[in-house]
Structures are given as C-alpha cells and as structure tokens.
Short mmCIF file of C-alpha atoms and ligand atoms in Angstrom, two decimals:
data_model
loop_
_atom_site.label_atom_id
_atom_site.label_comp_id
_atom_site.label_asym_id
_atom_site.label_seq_id
_atom_site.Cartn_x
_atom_site.Cartn_y
_atom_site.Cartn_z
CA MET A 1 0.00 0.00 0.00
CA LYS A 2 2.83 2.32 0.99
CA ARG A 3 4.73 1.37 -2.18
CA LEU A 4 1.64 2.13 -4.29
CA ALA A 5 1.34 5.56 -2.69
CA SER A 6 4.98 6.34 -3.43
CA ILE A 7 4.53 5.26 -7.07
CA GLU A 8 1.45 7.47 -7.32
CA PHE A 9 3.41 10.35 -5.80
CA ALA A 10 6.31 9.82 -8.24
CA THR A 11 3.87 9.71 -11.19
CA ALA A 12 2.14 12.88 -10.03
CA MET A 13 5.49 14.67 -9.64
CA ALA A 14 6.66 13.48 -13.07
CA LEU A 15 3.45 14.80 -14.67
CA PHE A 16 3.77 18.04 -12.70
CA LEU A 17 7.38 18.59 -13.72
CA GLN A 18 6.66 17.68 -17.33
CA GLY A 19 4.75 20.95 -17.47
CA CYS A 20 8.12 22.68 -16.99
CA ALA A 21 9.60 21.40 -20.26
CA GLY A 22 8.61 21.25 -23.90
CA TRP A 23 7.90 23.61 -26.76
CA GLN A 24 5.65 25.93 -24.74
CA SER A 25 7.17 26.52 -21.33
CA ALA A 26 8.55 29.62 -19.65
CA LEU A 27 10.65 27.29 -17.48
CA ASP A 28 12.34 25.72 -20.51
CA PRO A 29 13.86 28.84 -22.09
CA LYS A 30 15.24 28.70 -25.65
CA GLY A 31 16.25 32.31 -26.10
CA PRO A 32 17.90 35.15 -24.16
CA ALA A 33 14.63 36.91 -23.20
CA ALA A 34 13.06 33.72 -21.87
CA SER A 35 16.31 32.81 -20.06
CA GLU A 36 16.34 36.17 -18.32
CA LEU A 37 12.70 35.71 -17.29
CA ALA A 38 13.19 32.11 -16.16
CA TRP A 39 16.09 33.19 -13.98
CA LEU A 40 13.89 35.93 -12.50
CA ILE A 41 11.04 33.45 -11.86
CA TRP A 42 13.34 31.01 -10.03
CA PHE A 43 15.06 33.72 -8.01
CA PHE A 44 11.75 35.32 -6.92
CA THR A 45 10.29 31.90 -6.11
CA GLY A 46 13.37 30.82 -4.14
CA LEU A 47 13.64 34.05 -2.15
CA CYS A 48 9.90 34.16 -1.42
CA ALA A 49 10.07 30.52 -0.29
CA VAL A 50 12.86 31.39 2.18
CA VAL A 51 10.82 34.37 3.48
CA TRP A 52 7.76 32.12 3.85
CA VAL A 53 9.73 29.55 5.85
CA LEU A 54 11.15 32.28 8.13
CA VAL A 55 7.66 33.77 8.72
CA MET A 56 6.24 30.34 9.53
CA ALA A 57 9.13 29.71 11.95
CA ALA A 58 8.60 33.11 13.58
CA LEU A 59 4.95 32.17 14.03
CA ALA A 60 5.61 28.64 15.28
CA VAL A 61 8.21 29.51 17.93
CA PRO A 62 5.95 31.80 20.07
CA LEU A 63 3.03 29.38 19.60
CA MET A 64 5.11 26.54 21.03
CA MET A 65 6.40 28.68 23.92
CA ARG A 66 2.88 29.77 24.88
CA SER A 67 2.66 27.41 27.83
CA ARG A 68 4.90 29.71 29.88
CA GLN A 69 2.04 31.89 31.22
CA HIS A 70 2.81 35.26 32.81
CA ALA A 71 1.70 35.53 36.39
CA GLU A 72 0.81 39.17 35.86
CA PRO A 73 -0.20 39.79 32.21
CA LEU A 74 -0.16 43.59 32.53
CA ALA A 75 3.30 43.81 34.14
CA LEU A 76 5.86 45.80 32.09
CA ASP A 77 9.15 44.20 31.07
CA ALA A 78 11.30 46.91 29.47
CA SER A 79 14.15 44.67 28.32
CA SER A 80 11.77 42.16 26.70
CA ASP A 81 9.83 44.98 24.97
CA ASN A 82 13.06 46.48 23.63
CA ARG A 83 14.15 43.11 22.29
CA LYS A 84 10.81 42.62 20.53
CA LEU A 85 10.99 46.13 19.06
CA ARG A 86 14.46 45.38 17.68
CA VAL A 87 13.19 42.14 16.10
CA VAL A 88 10.23 43.94 14.48
CA MET A 89 12.40 46.81 13.21
CA THR A 90 14.93 44.35 11.77
CA ALA A 91 12.11 42.46 10.02
CA VAL A 92 10.69 45.73 8.59
CA GLY A 93 14.17 46.77 7.42
CA LEU A 94 14.82 43.40 5.78
CA THR A 95 11.41 43.49 4.06
CA ALA A 96 12.18 46.94 2.65
CA VAL A 97 15.62 45.80 1.42
CA ILE A 98 14.11 42.70 -0.22
CA LEU A 99 11.32 44.69 -1.92
CA VAL A 100 13.71 47.34 -3.23
CA GLY A 101 16.14 44.60 -4.32
CA LEU A 102 13.47 42.69 -6.26
CA THR A 103 12.25 45.92 -7.87
CA LEU A 104 15.81 46.72 -9.00
CA LEU A 105 16.23 43.18 -10.36
CA SER A 106 13.01 43.58 -12.39
CA PHE A 107 14.20 46.94 -13.66
CA PHE A 108 17.54 45.58 -14.86
CA ALA A 109 15.87 42.51 -16.36
CA ASN A 110 13.61 44.87 -18.35
CA ARG A 111 16.67 46.73 -19.60
CA THR A 112 18.25 43.44 -20.71
CA LEU A 113 15.03 42.47 -22.54
CA ALA A 114 14.89 45.87 -24.27
CA ALA A 115 18.46 45.50 -25.52
CA ILE A 116 17.88 42.11 -27.18
CA GLY A 117 16.38 43.46 -30.40
CA SER A 118 18.07 46.85 -30.58
CA ASP A 119 20.04 45.72 -33.65
CA ALA A 120 17.34 43.50 -35.17
CA ALA A 121 17.66 43.28 -38.94
CA LEU A 122 14.25 41.66 -39.42
CA THR A 123 10.92 43.28 -38.57
CA ILE A 124 7.69 41.30 -38.61
CA ARG A 125 4.28 42.85 -38.09
CA VAL A 126 1.91 40.53 -36.23
CA THR A 127 -1.76 41.50 -36.29
CA GLY A 128 -4.26 39.76 -34.04
CA HIS A 129 -7.63 38.76 -35.46
CA GLN A 130 -10.46 36.77 -33.93
CA TRP A 131 -9.00 34.04 -33.98
CA TRP A 132 -5.83 33.91 -35.99
CA TRP A 133 -2.55 35.75 -36.49
CA GLU A 134 -1.69 37.78 -39.58
CA VAL A 135 2.07 37.79 -40.12
CA ARG A 136 3.69 40.38 -42.37
CA TYR A 137 7.41 40.43 -43.12
CA GLU A 138 8.50 44.02 -43.68
CA ASP A 139 11.12 44.90 -46.27
CA THR A 140 12.39 48.12 -47.80
CA THR A 141 11.76 46.55 -51.23
CA PRO A 142 7.97 46.45 -51.59
CA SER A 143 8.02 43.34 -53.78
CA ARG A 144 9.70 41.43 -50.94
CA ILE A 145 7.01 42.20 -48.37
CA LEU A 146 5.44 38.89 -47.46
CA THR A 147 2.12 38.17 -45.79
CA THR A 148 1.29 34.81 -44.26
CA ALA A 149 -0.61 33.54 -41.23
CA ASN A 150 -0.26 31.76 -37.90
CA GLU A 151 3.28 30.43 -38.39
CA ILE A 152 6.23 32.75 -37.97
CA HIS A 153 9.52 31.66 -39.49
CA ILE A 154 12.59 33.40 -38.08
CA PRO A 155 16.34 32.95 -38.54
CA ALA A 156 17.82 31.18 -35.50
CA GLY A 157 20.43 33.04 -33.48
CA GLU A 158 19.33 36.48 -34.73
CA PRO A 159 17.20 39.05 -32.91
CA VAL A 160 13.84 39.74 -34.56
CA ARG A 161 11.59 42.72 -33.91
CA LEU A 162 7.87 42.03 -33.72
CA LEU A 163 5.40 44.89 -34.15
CA LEU A 164 2.17 43.87 -32.47
CA THR A 165 -1.27 45.27 -33.23
CA SER A 166 -4.87 44.12 -33.57
CA THR A 167 -7.86 44.80 -35.80
CA ASP A 168 -10.65 43.87 -33.40
CA VAL A 169 -10.14 43.20 -29.68
CA ILE A 170 -7.11 42.93 -27.41
CA HIS A 171 -5.06 39.76 -27.89
CA SER A 172 -1.76 38.86 -26.28
CA PHE A 173 1.24 37.32 -28.00
CA TRP A 174 3.04 34.76 -25.87
CA VAL A 175 5.64 32.21 -26.92
CA PRO A 176 6.83 31.20 -23.42
CA SER A 177 9.99 29.41 -24.57
CA LEU A 178 11.23 32.59 -26.24
CA SER A 179 9.88 35.67 -24.48
CA GLY A 180 7.38 37.25 -22.14
CA LYS A 181 3.89 38.15 -23.27
CA LEU A 182 2.78 41.43 -24.80
CA ASP A 183 -0.69 42.67 -25.75
CA LEU A 184 -1.89 43.36 -29.29
CA ILE A 185 -4.11 46.43 -28.99
CA PRO A 186 -6.27 47.98 -31.75
CA GLY A 187 -4.84 51.32 -32.85
CA ARG A 188 -1.54 50.79 -31.08
CA MET A 189 1.80 49.27 -32.07
CA ASN A 190 3.67 47.39 -29.37
CA VAL A 191 7.23 46.22 -29.85
CA LEU A 192 8.44 42.80 -28.72
CA ASP A 193 11.93 41.55 -29.52
CA ILE A 194 12.56 37.83 -29.67
CA LYS A 195 15.51 35.61 -30.40
CA ALA A 196 15.74 31.83 -30.61
CA ASP A 197 19.19 30.50 -29.73
CA LYS A 198 18.78 27.34 -31.79
CA PRO A 199 16.62 26.08 -34.66
CA GLY A 200 13.37 24.55 -33.47
CA VAL A 201 9.60 24.90 -33.32
CA TYR A 202 8.19 26.85 -30.39
CA ARG A 203 4.48 27.03 -29.69
CA GLY A 204 2.74 30.22 -28.72
CA GLN A 205 -0.73 30.96 -27.49
CA CYS A 206 -2.96 34.03 -27.32
CA ALA A 207 -2.79 34.98 -23.65
CA GLU A 208 -5.62 37.49 -23.36
CA PHE A 209 -9.23 36.32 -23.42
CA CYS A 210 -10.50 37.52 -26.81
CA GLY A 211 -13.76 35.68 -27.37
CA SER A 212 -15.15 32.20 -27.78
CA GLN A 213 -12.18 30.75 -29.69
CA HIS A 214 -9.44 32.37 -27.58
CA ALA A 215 -8.19 28.89 -26.65
CA ASN A 216 -7.85 27.97 -30.33
CA MET A 217 -5.61 30.91 -31.18
CA GLY A 218 -2.25 29.23 -31.32
CA THR A 219 0.87 30.22 -33.21
CA PHE A 220 4.21 28.66 -33.99
CA ILE A 221 7.64 30.21 -34.19
CA ILE A 222 9.77 28.17 -36.54
CA ALA A 223 13.43 29.08 -36.07
CA GLU A 224 15.76 27.81 -38.78
CA PRO A 225 19.30 28.47 -40.01
CA ARG A 226 19.64 31.73 -41.98
CA ALA A 227 20.06 30.05 -45.39
CA LYS A 228 16.95 27.92 -44.87
CA PHE A 229 15.00 30.95 -43.68
CA ASP A 230 16.03 32.98 -46.75
CA ALA A 231 15.02 30.10 -49.02
CA TRP A 232 11.65 29.88 -47.22
CA TRP A 233 11.04 33.62 -47.67
CA ASN A 234 11.88 33.41 -51.39
CA ASP A 235 9.56 30.43 -51.84
CA GLN A 236 6.72 32.19 -50.03
CA LEU A 237 7.08 35.24 -52.31
CA GLN A 238 6.28 33.10 -55.34
CA PRO A 239 2.70 33.15 -56.64
CA ALA A 240 0.57 30.11 -55.88
CA ALA A 241 1.37 26.89 -57.73
CA ALA A 242 -0.87 26.43 -60.76
CA PRO A 243 -3.14 23.39 -60.37
CA THR A 244 -2.02 20.39 -62.41
CA SER A 245 -4.74 17.73 -62.07
CA ASP A 246 -8.21 18.25 -63.53
CA GLN A 247 -9.71 17.98 -60.06
CA ALA A 248 -7.42 20.68 -58.64
CA LYS A 249 -8.10 22.92 -61.68
CA ALA A 250 -11.83 22.58 -61.04
CA GLY A 251 -11.17 23.36 -57.37
CA GLY A 252 -9.28 26.53 -58.28
CA GLU A 253 -12.19 27.72 -60.43
CA LEU A 254 -14.71 26.88 -57.71
CA PHE A 255 -12.66 28.81 -55.16
CA LEU A 256 -13.06 31.94 -57.28
CA LYS A 257 -16.80 31.41 -57.82
CA ARG A 258 -17.70 30.69 -54.21
CA PRO A 259 -17.59 32.98 -51.14
CA CYS A 260 -14.02 31.78 -50.35
CA VAL A 261 -12.70 34.51 -52.63
CA MET A 262 -14.39 37.26 -50.61
CA CYS A 263 -12.09 36.74 -47.61
CA HIS A 264 -8.93 34.92 -48.69
CA LYS A 265 -6.03 35.88 -50.88
CA ILE A 266 -4.20 33.46 -53.16
CA GLY A 267 -1.22 35.17 -54.81
CA GLY A 268 -1.19 35.00 -58.60
CA THR A 269 -5.00 34.57 -58.81
CA PRO A 270 -7.84 37.13 -58.67
CA ALA A 271 -8.55 36.06 -55.07
CA GLY A 272 -7.49 39.06 -53.00
CA GLY A 273 -9.46 39.06 -49.75
CA THR A 274 -7.57 40.27 -46.70
CA VAL A 275 -9.96 39.62 -43.81
CA ALA A 276 -8.92 35.98 -43.46
CA PRO A 277 -5.57 34.15 -43.70
CA ASP A 278 -3.57 34.36 -46.94
CA LEU A 279 -3.76 30.93 -48.55
CA THR A 280 -1.07 31.33 -51.24
CA HIS A 281 1.10 28.64 -49.60
CA ILE A 282 -1.36 27.19 -47.10
CA ALA A 283 -0.18 23.61 -47.62
CA SER A 284 3.34 24.58 -46.54
CA ARG A 285 2.03 25.33 -43.04
CA GLN A 286 1.98 22.70 -40.32
CA THR A 287 -1.46 23.46 -38.93
CA LEU A 288 -4.87 24.80 -39.90
CA ALA A 289 -7.13 27.33 -38.18
CA ALA A 290 -4.37 28.80 -35.96
CA GLY A 291 -3.02 25.58 -34.53
CA THR A 292 -6.44 23.90 -34.15
CA LEU A 293 -5.84 21.04 -36.63
CA THR A 294 -2.73 19.51 -38.12
CA MET A 295 -2.37 20.03 -41.86
CA SER A 296 -3.75 17.06 -43.79
CA ARG A 297 -6.18 16.41 -46.60
CA GLY A 298 -8.79 15.08 -44.18
CA ASN A 299 -8.50 18.05 -41.82
CA LEU A 300 -8.66 20.53 -44.71
CA ALA A 301 -11.90 18.89 -45.84
CA ALA A 302 -13.29 18.82 -42.28
CA TRP A 303 -12.45 22.48 -41.74
CA ILE A 304 -14.07 23.63 -44.99
CA ALA A 305 -17.11 21.36 -44.64
CA ASP A 306 -17.84 22.26 -41.03
CA PRO A 307 -15.82 25.19 -39.67
CA GLN A 308 -18.39 25.80 -36.93
CA GLY A 309 -18.03 22.21 -35.77
CA VAL A 310 -14.24 22.53 -35.56
CA LYS A 311 -14.09 26.06 -34.15
CA PRO A 312 -17.55 27.24 -33.00
CA GLY A 313 -17.95 30.98 -33.42
CA ALA A 314 -15.14 31.29 -35.99
CA HIS A 315 -15.84 33.85 -38.71
CA MET A 316 -15.36 31.23 -41.43
CA PRO A 317 -18.86 30.56 -42.77
CA VAL A 318 -20.23 27.23 -43.92
CA VAL A 319 -20.11 27.22 -47.73
CA ASP A 320 -22.66 25.02 -49.42
CA LEU A 321 -20.60 22.51 -51.41
CA SER A 322 -21.36 19.08 -52.86
CA GLY A 323 -18.99 16.21 -52.03
CA ASP A 324 -17.28 16.51 -55.43
CA GLU A 325 -16.92 20.26 -55.06
CA LEU A 326 -15.41 19.88 -51.59
CA ASN A 327 -12.94 17.29 -52.89
CA ALA A 328 -11.96 19.57 -55.76
CA ILE A 329 -11.30 22.58 -53.50
CA VAL A 330 -9.30 20.41 -51.10
CA ALA A 331 -7.24 19.02 -54.01
CA TYR A 332 -6.51 22.58 -55.11
CA LEU A 333 -5.55 23.88 -51.66
CA GLU A 334 -3.53 20.78 -50.80
CA ALA A 335 -1.21 21.55 -53.73
CA LEU A 336 -0.51 25.13 -52.58
CA LYS A 337 2.83 24.28 -51.03
CU1 LIG B 401 -6.72 36.22 -29.18
CU2 LIG B 401 -7.16 35.38 -27.01
#
C-alpha cells in the first residue's frame, strides 16, 4: 500500500514537472529573453520561499512557547519589549531591502530584454484577429514584403523585432519558450523583440481572453538556419502553384466562384481578400485554423465542410458545397505548397 502511494506520488510529480519542459514553457527557455525571465522566476520563487519559511518559523516559535504563562499579564518588562521592538524593526528593514532589491532586479531585467532586439535586422508585423494571427514580413523593397498567417519563421540566433497590433479586440502574444507576453491592442503598435538560440519549433498561445475561440488561437515560431530561412522567404514570395490535375483545376475555379474569394487571398489569382488568412502557400504550413488542426487532406476537408463544428464561433462561414466540389477545392488547396 505504501509502495503504491509512493509510485502514485512519483507519477504525479513526473506529470507536474513535465509541465516545466517542452515547446511551450517559460521554465524551458530557448532564447535570451526567456532565459532572463526564467532566472527571474526562479530567483523570486526561491527568495519568497525562504521568506515564507522564516515567517512560519517566527509564528511557530511563540506558539510553542505559549505554555509559559505570565503571572501578571499587565506587568511591564522593558528589556523584553526592547528586544521585541528590535526584532520587528529588523524584520521591517529586511522586508524593505528585499522589496527594493526585487524591484531593482526587475528593472535591470527589463533593460536586458529591451536590448535584445536593438540591432534586429528583421521586422515582422503581427496582427491579431479573432481568432488567428496575420504575419507580415517588412522589407524596404515592396516586392519582398510577405504576408502569411499563424506560423512565424525566423532565422535562429538572430534578434527579430515584432510589431504587435490588432484589428478587433485585445489579444496577447506569448511564446513562453522565447519571451514574455505582450498585448496586441487595436490602434496601437507594441514592440516585442525575440531571439531563438537554436533552430526549433516553439508554440505560442494568445494569452488574453478575446472571445469564444481564444483557446484555439495558437501560433508557432519556426526558427531555422539563416540560409533555410532565406530560401523559405523566397519560396513564399512566389505566386501560388498552378493546379495540375483536372480535379485541382476545377477546385481553383470553384474557389473563385464561391464565397471563399471574398475573404482569402491566393497570390497569382484574382482572389485578393484580406480579412482571413492568406492561402497562397497554405499547404506549406503545419497546422490549420491557428493551430487547431494539423495540416492534412482530411482536416482541410473537415475544416471547410464544417468550420463551426471545428471552431464554433469562428468567422469562417459554412459554404454550401457538394462532395465533389469539396474534394476539388481540397485538391486545389492541398497543392498550394
Ligand atoms: Cu486572441 Cu485570445
């Protein structure tokens, strides 16, 4: 029985600690900003734990010594009172020193965070929408400006400046493995600098309640070596691949005839909607509907056939399509690598 309890305890601790690692954890930092914050979290937690233990001890000692009753409760004892006063004053002084110290630590940590992206060569504008992320790569050459959605590719080992804004309500951008969180506010541009030390995929999540599908507003930072990142950017600038099979060709035509075209853009075609994610290279992304589904033919079909079933409240309407029409549109989109 005792052994069983210890196994249960070990399992519970393993599950608990597993929350500290992985691709979305502030306690498993993968960049300088997150490292700075993780250090701050541990230091604050450790120091506060020590203070808590001392307070509990200070409470326990008098409680245990209570049995020694005074014969005359109102009698004055000057030396005892002075000693108590000194203890209280020391505790007040220590509290003030600790508070000022922690405030200074936070201040210097903020300065470190602000310095991370001061020489960032890459600027990405991230716009929050209910419930997806618009991602725009800025460039001084207009033809190199790139718009995509939900997945943010960055070069590993380089600082990147994110400009955060929103078109509807307040969202919050948070990729815990790389940085702290910052709000996306309509009519305002917030600046968040991030850097991933190594190539990898880091998950982010909207961290401000923004409506019914707030929980399904995920994002991914995909950090890759510079050469791979440059190649990705060049690929994404290309217009959409022309459909090759008859089914995909029919799907492309249907896309332009149906309401899809009102909201989505597909580069190189007349589809130019900007209120929903750019689909020019949708099949090159790893997920659909802001991290809600993994990218696959079946999930594409499910999402188009029943968006309200997958993500209730999403602004993607149900489009009336026959089975053949749905298959054709999926065949077309699936080839947009
Ligand atoms: Cu966007 Cu919560």
